[in-house]
Amino acid sequence: MRKKNKNKNNKNLNASWLKPYSLLQNYPLYIRSIPAEQELKFHYTVHTSLDVVDEKVSAMGKALVDQRELYLGLLYPTEDYKVYGYVTNSKVKFVMVVDSSNTALRDNEIRSMFRKLHNSYTDVMCNPFYNPGDRIHSRAFDNMVTSMMVQVC
Amino acid sequence: MPAMADETLFQLLHTQVVAAAYGAGRGSGDEGLRAGLTVLEGMGFRVGQGLAERLPQGALAFREELDTIKFLCRDLWGAVFGKQTDNLRTNHQGTYILQDNNFPFLTQMAWGQQYLEEAPKFLAFTCGLLRGTLSSLGIESSVTASVTSLPA
């Protein structure tokens, strides 16, 4: 089974980070952060949060409760930031890392951001010039992400 | 109203795609047949991958394989052909048989055995479509099709 991860946007007052992950090795399809210098730290965070995503996905499979949402919610909070996750039916994972001090972000805002991300990713997928599994270079995608990050920071 | 013409348009387009895959000097005989089938199947595969992202929008996560197959039979067939498959059978060990008694690409063909050998050309795209959708949803598969009689 191929696992795709897309990490997206970490919104931080200090930094935002976006990172899509993809395929068996769970490599990123798209990474974005504001500001751009702290990327490495976020790489690590997001990679470890993948384990939490996997946990939640397999728990969903066994749960008797009919809770099969795509939005995974808060994956785990650390002292500096919170991590949110979302997985699509095609096993593409979106991860968002947000600064903890940014308390203005409500749950339904995060959900709507993930929905926008999912819609834009679907558009990228339907682009005949895009090969599934490649890194994403779409300008429309970039613009959508930028507008989201600007809205938050 | 405009939605009613969709299926016809797609069927006409598909007929032309099949013709194009075999026209333009592709080798005749067995080699040529296989090359054309590969091209059509590949096209269907890529379309399937896109559809797998687009169609389940807003649907809940698929919990198990059967959910995914049911999605194929209902939503995918509905979106592409305007109807659902007539029958789904499984041996619970990974093999599924989707049966369609009125397959839209084949209903326009002449009755009888005459064109039975040509039928695979019109099924290749659909096989690729299913394989692409399944692959995007996490299931590696191999899809084959068979026709018992025309018009299907």
Short mmCIF file of N, CA and C in Angstrom, two decimals, chain A residues 10-17 34-35 38 42 80-81 97-105 149-153:
data_model
loop_
_atom_site.label_atom_id
_atom_site.label_comp_id
_atom_site.label_asym_id
_atom_site.label_seq_id
_atom_site.Cartn_x
_atom_site.Cartn_y
_atom_site.Cartn_z
N ASN A 10 2.97 24.79 8.22
CA ASN A 10 2.97 24.98 9.64
C ASN A 10 2.74 26.44 9.77
N LYS A 11 1.73 26.80 10.48
CA LYS A 11 1.57 28.22 10.63
C LYS A 11 2.09 28.58 11.98
N ASN A 12 2.99 29.44 11.97
CA ASN A 12 3.56 29.87 13.21
C ASN A 12 3.68 31.35 13.14
N LEU A 13 3.67 31.96 14.29
CA LEU A 13 3.99 33.37 14.25
C LEU A 13 5.43 33.48 13.78
N ASN A 14 6.21 32.50 14.20
CA ASN A 14 7.61 32.52 13.78
C ASN A 14 7.79 31.80 12.47
N ALA A 15 7.12 30.71 12.33
CA ALA A 15 7.37 29.95 11.12
C ALA A 15 6.13 29.18 10.72
N SER A 16 6.00 28.99 9.46
CA SER A 16 4.92 28.15 8.96
C SER A 16 5.54 27.03 8.18
N TRP A 17 4.94 25.91 8.22
CA TRP A 17 5.54 24.80 7.51
C TRP A 17 4.51 23.93 6.86
N ILE A 34 6.96 29.43 6.88
CA ILE A 34 7.24 30.87 7.03
C ILE A 34 7.80 31.07 8.42
N PRO A 35 8.94 31.62 8.67
CA PRO A 35 9.95 31.88 7.66
C PRO A 35 10.64 30.60 7.25
N GLN A 38 13.69 27.69 9.37
CA GLN A 38 13.60 26.65 10.39
C GLN A 38 13.07 25.34 9.85
N PHE A 42 11.24 21.46 11.49
CA PHE A 42 9.88 21.02 11.19
C PHE A 42 9.85 19.71 10.44
N ASP A 80 6.06 24.00 22.15
CA ASP A 80 6.18 25.13 21.23
C ASP A 80 5.04 25.22 20.23
N TYR A 81 4.51 24.09 19.83
CA TYR A 81 3.55 24.13 18.73
C TYR A 81 2.61 22.94 18.77
N VAL A 97 1.65 22.34 11.16
CA VAL A 97 2.25 22.65 12.45
C VAL A 97 2.01 24.12 12.75
N VAL A 98 1.39 24.35 13.88
CA VAL A 98 1.02 25.72 14.22
C VAL A 98 1.66 26.10 15.54
N ASP A 99 2.08 27.34 15.61
CA ASP A 99 2.65 27.86 16.84
C ASP A 99 1.64 27.81 17.98
N SER A 100 2.08 27.37 19.15
CA SER A 100 1.17 27.25 20.29
C SER A 100 0.62 28.57 20.75
N SER A 101 1.41 29.62 20.55
CA SER A 101 0.96 30.92 21.02
C SER A 101 -0.17 31.47 20.15
N ASN A 102 -0.40 30.81 19.04
CA ASN A 102 -1.43 31.27 18.13
C ASN A 102 -2.77 30.67 18.53
N THR A 103 -3.32 31.13 19.64
CA THR A 103 -4.53 30.50 20.16
C THR A 103 -5.79 30.91 19.43
N ALA A 104 -5.66 31.85 18.51
CA ALA A 104 -6.86 32.33 17.83
C ALA A 104 -7.42 31.31 16.84
N LEU A 105 -6.62 30.30 16.50
CA LEU A 105 -7.08 29.34 15.51
C LEU A 105 -8.06 28.35 16.11
N MET A 149 -1.61 30.97 4.62
CA MET A 149 -0.61 31.26 5.64
C MET A 149 -0.66 32.73 6.02
N VAL A 150 -0.88 33.58 5.03
CA VAL A 150 -0.97 35.01 5.30
C VAL A 150 -2.16 35.30 6.20
N GLN A 151 -3.21 34.57 5.98
CA GLN A 151 -4.43 34.76 6.75
C GLN A 151 -4.21 34.46 8.23
N VAL A 152 -3.30 33.53 8.47
CA VAL A 152 -3.12 33.09 9.85
C VAL A 152 -2.05 33.88 10.58
N CYS A 153 -0.98 34.18 9.84
CA CYS A 153 0.14 34.80 10.53
C CYS A 153 -0.06 36.30 10.74
#
